[in-house]
mmCIF file of C-alpha atoms and ligand atoms in Angstrom:
data_model
loop_
_atom_site.group_PDB
_atom_site.id
_atom_site.type_symbol
_atom_site.label_atom_id
_atom_site.label_comp_id
_atom_site.label_asym_id
_atom_site.label_seq_id
_atom_site.Cartn_x
_atom_site.Cartn_y
_atom_site.Cartn_z
ATOM 1 C CA MET A 1 -102.760 11.212 5.354
ATOM 2 C CA ILE A 2 -100.518 12.047 2.956
ATOM 3 C CA LYS A 3 -97.199 12.877 3.270
ATOM 4 C CA LYS A 4 -94.526 13.284 1.266
ATOM 5 C CA ILE A 5 -91.565 10.855 2.563
ATOM 6 C CA LYS A 6 -87.466 11.067 3.776
ATOM 7 C CA ILE A 7 -84.846 8.518 2.349
ATOM 8 C CA ASP A 8 -85.030 6.746 5.954
ATOM 9 C CA LYS A 9 -89.113 4.814 4.609
ATOM 10 C CA ALA A 10 -87.033 4.233 1.249
ATOM 11 C CA LYS A 11 -87.265 0.337 1.629
ATOM 12 C CA GLU A 12 -91.189 0.475 3.541
ATOM 13 C CA VAL A 13 -91.873 1.765 -0.765
ATOM 14 C CA GLN A 14 -89.832 -0.899 -1.839
ATOM 15 C CA GLN A 15 -92.027 -3.260 -0.204
ATOM 16 C CA LEU A 16 -94.740 -1.502 -0.503
ATOM 17 C CA ILE A 17 -94.520 -1.320 -4.502
ATOM 18 C CA ASN A 18 -92.995 -5.322 -4.369
ATOM 19 C CA SER A 19 -95.868 -7.037 -3.578
ATOM 20 C CA ALA A 20 -97.813 -5.789 -5.947
ATOM 21 C CA ALA A 21 -95.279 -6.484 -8.324
ATOM 22 C CA GLU A 22 -95.114 -9.456 -7.511
ATOM 23 C CA GLN A 23 -99.440 -9.558 -8.621
ATOM 24 C CA GLY A 24 -98.188 -7.813 -11.373
ATOM 25 C CA LYS A 25 -99.841 -4.734 -11.519
ATOM 26 C CA VAL A 26 -96.639 -2.436 -10.645
ATOM 27 C CA LEU A 27 -93.423 -2.580 -12.121
ATOM 28 C CA GLU A 28 -90.744 -3.822 -9.756
ATOM 29 C CA ARG A 29 -88.182 -1.182 -8.667
ATOM 30 C CA SER A 30 -85.098 -1.340 -7.078
ATOM 31 C CA LEU A 31 -83.967 0.225 -4.050
ATOM 32 C CA ASN A 32 -81.556 2.179 -5.168
ATOM 33 C CA TYR A 33 -84.667 3.211 -8.523
ATOM 34 C CA ILE A 34 -86.537 4.884 -4.431
ATOM 35 C CA TYR A 35 -83.470 6.636 -3.568
ATOM 36 C CA GLU A 36 -83.336 8.435 -6.807
ATOM 37 C CA ASN A 37 -86.475 9.376 -7.373
ATOM 38 C CA ILE A 38 -86.890 9.718 -3.872
ATOM 39 C CA ARG A 39 -88.258 13.138 -4.482
ATOM 40 C CA ASP A 40 -91.175 12.409 -6.798
ATOM 41 C CA PHE A 41 -92.864 10.164 -4.110
ATOM 42 C CA ARG A 42 -96.067 10.521 -1.667
ATOM 43 C CA VAL A 43 -97.521 8.559 0.897
ATOM 44 C CA TYR A 44 -100.645 7.649 2.753
ATOM 45 C CA LEU A 45 -99.707 7.495 6.138
ATOM 46 C CA GLU A 46 -101.610 5.087 9.125
ATOM 47 C CA GLY A 47 -101.224 5.843 11.660
ATOM 48 C CA GLU A 48 -96.651 5.087 11.264
ATOM 49 C CA ARG A 49 -97.960 3.188 8.859
ATOM 50 C CA ILE A 50 -97.410 3.181 4.538
ATOM 51 C CA VAL A 51 -100.114 1.627 3.344
ATOM 52 C CA GLY A 52 -100.357 3.720 -0.471
ATOM 53 C CA CYS A 53 -97.925 5.348 -1.890
ATOM 54 C CA CYS A 54 -97.609 7.467 -5.564
ATOM 55 C CA SER A 55 -94.631 8.906 -7.824
ATOM 56 C CA LEU A 56 -95.112 11.975 -9.743
ATOM 57 C CA HIS A 57 -92.070 11.728 -12.653
ATOM 58 C CA ILE A 58 -91.595 14.913 -15.126
ATOM 59 C CA VAL A 59 -91.452 13.488 -18.543
ATOM 60 C CA GLY A 60 -88.886 15.511 -20.413
ATOM 61 C CA TRP A 61 -89.517 19.410 -21.523
ATOM 62 C CA GLN A 62 -93.337 18.742 -23.153
ATOM 63 C CA SER A 63 -94.748 20.243 -19.480
ATOM 64 C CA LEU A 64 -96.042 16.377 -19.280
ATOM 65 C CA ALA A 65 -95.261 14.549 -16.354
ATOM 66 C CA GLU A 66 -96.584 10.950 -15.045
ATOM 67 C CA VAL A 67 -98.011 9.085 -11.795
ATOM 68 C CA LYS A 68 -96.029 5.986 -11.548
ATOM 69 C CA SER A 69 -96.024 3.384 -8.969
ATOM 70 C CA LEU A 70 -99.641 3.497 -8.245
ATOM 71 C CA ILE A 71 -100.487 1.356 -4.522
ATOM 72 C CA VAL A 72 -102.555 0.109 -1.627
ATOM 73 C CA ASP A 73 -102.165 -1.810 -0.118
ATOM 74 C CA SER A 74 -104.595 -4.239 -0.064
ATOM 75 C CA ASP A 75 -106.143 -3.854 2.860
ATOM 76 C CA PHE A 76 -106.827 -0.283 2.437
ATOM 77 C CA ARG A 77 -108.953 -0.480 -1.226
ATOM 78 C CA LYS A 78 -111.811 0.765 -1.716
ATOM 79 C CA LYS A 79 -111.696 3.963 0.689
ATOM 80 C CA THR A 80 -110.540 6.266 -1.678
ATOM 81 C CA ILE A 81 -106.504 6.248 -0.791
ATOM 82 C CA GLY A 82 -106.455 5.919 -3.980
ATOM 83 C CA THR A 83 -107.911 8.194 -5.490
ATOM 84 C CA GLN A 84 -107.107 11.187 -2.732
ATOM 85 C CA LEU A 85 -102.175 9.623 -3.816
ATOM 86 C CA VAL A 86 -103.414 11.176 -7.779
ATOM 87 C CA GLN A 87 -105.373 14.002 -6.286
ATOM 88 C CA ASP A 88 -102.013 14.935 -4.760
ATOM 89 C CA CYS A 89 -99.955 14.225 -7.498
ATOM 90 C CA ILE A 90 -101.794 16.314 -10.014
ATOM 91 C CA LYS A 91 -101.808 19.115 -7.159
ATOM 92 C CA GLU A 92 -97.727 19.173 -7.346
ATOM 93 C CA ALA A 93 -98.231 18.574 -10.918
ATOM 94 C CA LYS A 94 -100.539 22.371 -10.443
ATOM 95 C CA ILE A 95 -97.383 23.875 -8.268
ATOM 96 C CA LEU A 96 -95.204 22.506 -10.520
ATOM 97 C CA GLY A 97 -96.889 24.567 -14.353
ATOM 98 C CA VAL A 98 -97.489 20.362 -15.387
ATOM 99 C CA SER A 99 -99.567 21.242 -18.151
ATOM 100 C CA LYS A 100 -100.914 17.125 -18.679
ATOM 101 C CA VAL A 101 -100.762 13.878 -16.462
ATOM 102 C CA PHE A 102 -100.798 10.623 -17.752
ATOM 103 C CA ALA A 103 -100.805 7.127 -16.457
ATOM 104 C CA LEU A 104 -99.939 4.052 -17.657
ATOM 105 C CA THR A 105 -102.767 1.241 -15.847
ATOM 106 C CA PHE A 106 -103.927 -1.713 -16.142
ATOM 107 C CA PHE A 107 -106.888 0.311 -14.420
ATOM 108 C CA PRO A 108 -108.179 2.979 -17.005
ATOM 109 C CA ILE A 109 -111.616 2.499 -15.298
ATOM 110 C CA PHE A 110 -110.488 4.403 -11.911
ATOM 111 C CA PHE A 111 -108.485 6.994 -13.562
ATOM 112 C CA LYS A 112 -112.010 7.764 -16.051
ATOM 113 C CA LYS A 113 -113.819 8.652 -12.195
ATOM 114 C CA GLN A 114 -110.455 10.713 -11.361
ATOM 115 C CA GLY A 115 -111.639 12.517 -15.156
ATOM 116 C CA PHE A 116 -108.633 11.509 -16.830
ATOM 117 C CA GLU A 117 -109.300 9.424 -20.771
ATOM 118 C CA LEU A 118 -107.745 7.826 -23.009
ATOM 119 C CA ILE A 119 -105.167 7.424 -25.191
ATOM 120 C CA ASP A 120 -102.780 6.392 -27.789
ATOM 121 C CA LYS A 121 -100.252 5.012 -26.024
ATOM 122 C CA ASN A 122 -98.116 5.971 -29.141
ATOM 123 C CA SER A 123 -98.849 9.519 -28.936
ATOM 124 C CA LEU A 124 -96.496 9.751 -25.188
ATOM 125 C CA PRO A 125 -93.112 10.453 -25.559
ATOM 126 C CA HIS A 126 -90.685 8.196 -27.032
ATOM 127 C CA LYS A 127 -88.105 8.750 -23.531
ATOM 128 C CA ILE A 128 -91.383 6.426 -21.486
ATOM 129 C CA TRP A 129 -90.101 3.454 -23.320
ATOM 130 C CA THR A 130 -87.222 3.206 -22.591
ATOM 131 C CA GLU A 131 -88.211 1.933 -19.362
ATOM 132 C CA CYS A 132 -91.205 -0.483 -20.737
ATOM 133 C CA LEU A 133 -88.407 -2.283 -22.692
ATOM 134 C CA ASN A 134 -86.889 -3.656 -19.164
ATOM 135 C CA CYS A 135 -90.558 -4.587 -18.498
ATOM 136 C CA LYS A 136 -90.462 -9.231 -18.762
ATOM 137 C CA TYR A 137 -94.246 -7.606 -19.735
ATOM 138 C CA PHE A 138 -93.084 -5.817 -23.186
ATOM 139 C CA PRO A 139 -94.360 -5.508 -26.273
ATOM 140 C CA ASP A 140 -97.713 -7.639 -25.229
ATOM 141 C CA CYS A 141 -98.172 -5.347 -22.395
ATOM 142 C CA LYS A 142 -101.771 -5.027 -21.881
ATOM 143 C CA GLU A 143 -101.457 -1.723 -20.270
ATOM 144 C CA GLU A 144 -103.384 1.655 -20.482
ATOM 145 C CA ALA A 145 -102.743 5.077 -21.373
ATOM 146 C CA VAL A 146 -104.913 7.964 -19.677
ATOM 147 C CA ILE A 147 -103.498 11.483 -19.413
ATOM 148 C CA ILE A 148 -106.259 14.516 -17.904
ATOM 149 C CA GLU A 149 -104.946 18.300 -18.235
ATOM 150 C CA VAL A 150 -105.354 20.594 -15.185
ATOM 151 C CA LYS A 151 -104.809 24.407 -15.180
HETATM 152 C C1 COA B 1 -105.135 1.149 -8.080
HETATM 153 C C2 COA B 1 -105.322 1.290 -6.513
HETATM 154 C C3 COA B 1 -104.697 1.456 -6.823
HETATM 155 C C4 COA B 1 -106.583 1.586 -6.105
HETATM 156 O O1 COA B 1 -107.009 2.627 -4.997
HETATM 157 P P1 COA B 1 -107.641 2.272 -3.952
HETATM 158 O O2 COA B 1 -108.000 3.285 -2.471
HETATM 159 O O3 COA B 1 -108.678 1.245 -3.669
HETATM 160 O O4 COA B 1 -108.448 3.286 -4.902
HETATM 161 P P2 COA B 1 -110.239 4.619 -4.487
HETATM 162 O O5 COA B 1 -110.613 3.581 -3.385
HETATM 163 O O6 COA B 1 -109.479 5.440 -4.893
HETATM 164 O O7 COA B 1 -110.876 4.015 -5.251
HETATM 165 C C5 COA B 1 -112.122 4.621 -6.968
HETATM 166 C C6 COA B 1 -113.030 3.975 -7.760
HETATM 167 O O8 COA B 1 -112.105 2.587 -7.833
HETATM 168 C C7 COA B 1 -112.718 2.241 -7.542
HETATM 169 N N1 COA B 1 -112.286 0.719 -7.464
HETATM 170 C C8 COA B 1 -110.612 0.295 -6.804
HETATM 171 N N2 COA B 1 -110.503 -1.057 -6.356
HETATM 172 C C9 COA B 1 -110.984 -1.337 -7.310
HETATM 173 C C10 COA B 1 -111.495 -2.904 -7.896
HETATM 174 N N3 COA B 1 -109.942 -4.141 -7.502
HETATM 175 N N4 COA B 1 -112.100 -3.320 -8.803
HETATM 176 C C11 COA B 1 -113.060 -2.452 -9.496
HETATM 177 N N5 COA B 1 -112.984 -1.235 -8.734
HETATM 178 C C12 COA B 1 -111.969 -0.986 -8.281
HETATM 179 C C13 COA B 1 -113.761 2.028 -6.558
HETATM 180 O O9 COA B 1 -114.875 1.149 -6.066
HETATM 181 C C14 COA B 1 -113.738 3.839 -6.827
HETATM 182 O O10 COA B 1 -115.250 3.479 -7.371
HETATM 183 P P3 COA B 1 -116.147 4.321 -6.525
HETATM 184 O O11 COA B 1 -115.993 6.087 -6.026
HETATM 185 O O12 COA B 1 -116.582 4.529 -7.952
HETATM 186 O O13 COA B 1 -116.720 3.339 -6.023
HETATM 187 C C15 COA B 1 -105.656 -0.415 -5.998
HETATM 188 O O14 COA B 1 -106.373 -0.826 -6.330
HETATM 189 C C16 COA B 1 -103.887 -0.632 -5.771
HETATM 190 O O15 COA B 1 -103.446 -0.065 -5.274
HETATM 191 N N6 COA B 1 -104.095 -1.425 -6.925
HETATM 192 C C17 COA B 1 -102.869 -2.322 -7.401
HETATM 193 C C18 COA B 1 -101.825 -1.823 -7.639
HETATM 194 C C19 COA B 1 -102.381 -1.281 -8.941
HETATM 195 O O16 COA B 1 -103.001 -1.647 -9.618
HETATM 196 N N7 COA B 1 -102.755 0.126 -9.565
HETATM 197 C C20 COA B 1 -102.522 0.982 -10.242
HETATM 198 C C21 COA B 1 -101.427 0.967 -11.319
HETATM 199 S S1 COA B 1 -101.562 2.009 -12.696
#
């Protein structure tokens, strides 16, 4: 079941994100980051346990939003949880009137299966590079940019 979260779940979400970050799959997040961006997050619950998370972050004024911190616990992968989390972000983007959703990812095939298209990273707003500048992989990052129009 997909649910938005309250702040008391921030630590559990951080653990999920940072375990994937240790493997270099996503960016590490501080607890403060999770608290400040708690409204962006949704989680997938298996019983009481958080086994997946994903955030949708509005980027500036260009009717654009980013899918970030998408992780499914390794014991629960390939059961469509990741797809459901991304689709929930797209649903929210539509509700908010956002016209395009993008992601920076090492796993573009996963997004292409959902209708996203590869684009040149440089075509994205400069604002997104602030985070990249603080990343240990910058400037040799192999992440690719994918985008989808939401109607
Ligand atoms: C990417 C991730 C969220 C996918 O979650 P998931 O719940 O396994 O995804 P789904 O079950 O919805 O899979 C969707 C499709 O991707 C495929 N897929 C999922 N994980 C895969 C993998 N590691 N390698 C190859 N294909 C994979 C599935 O087989 C499925 O394809 P199908 O519909 O043709 O069967 C998950 O692998 C993960 O947490 N990875 C580590 C963190 C990460 O890379 N996050 C993405 C950063 S943007």
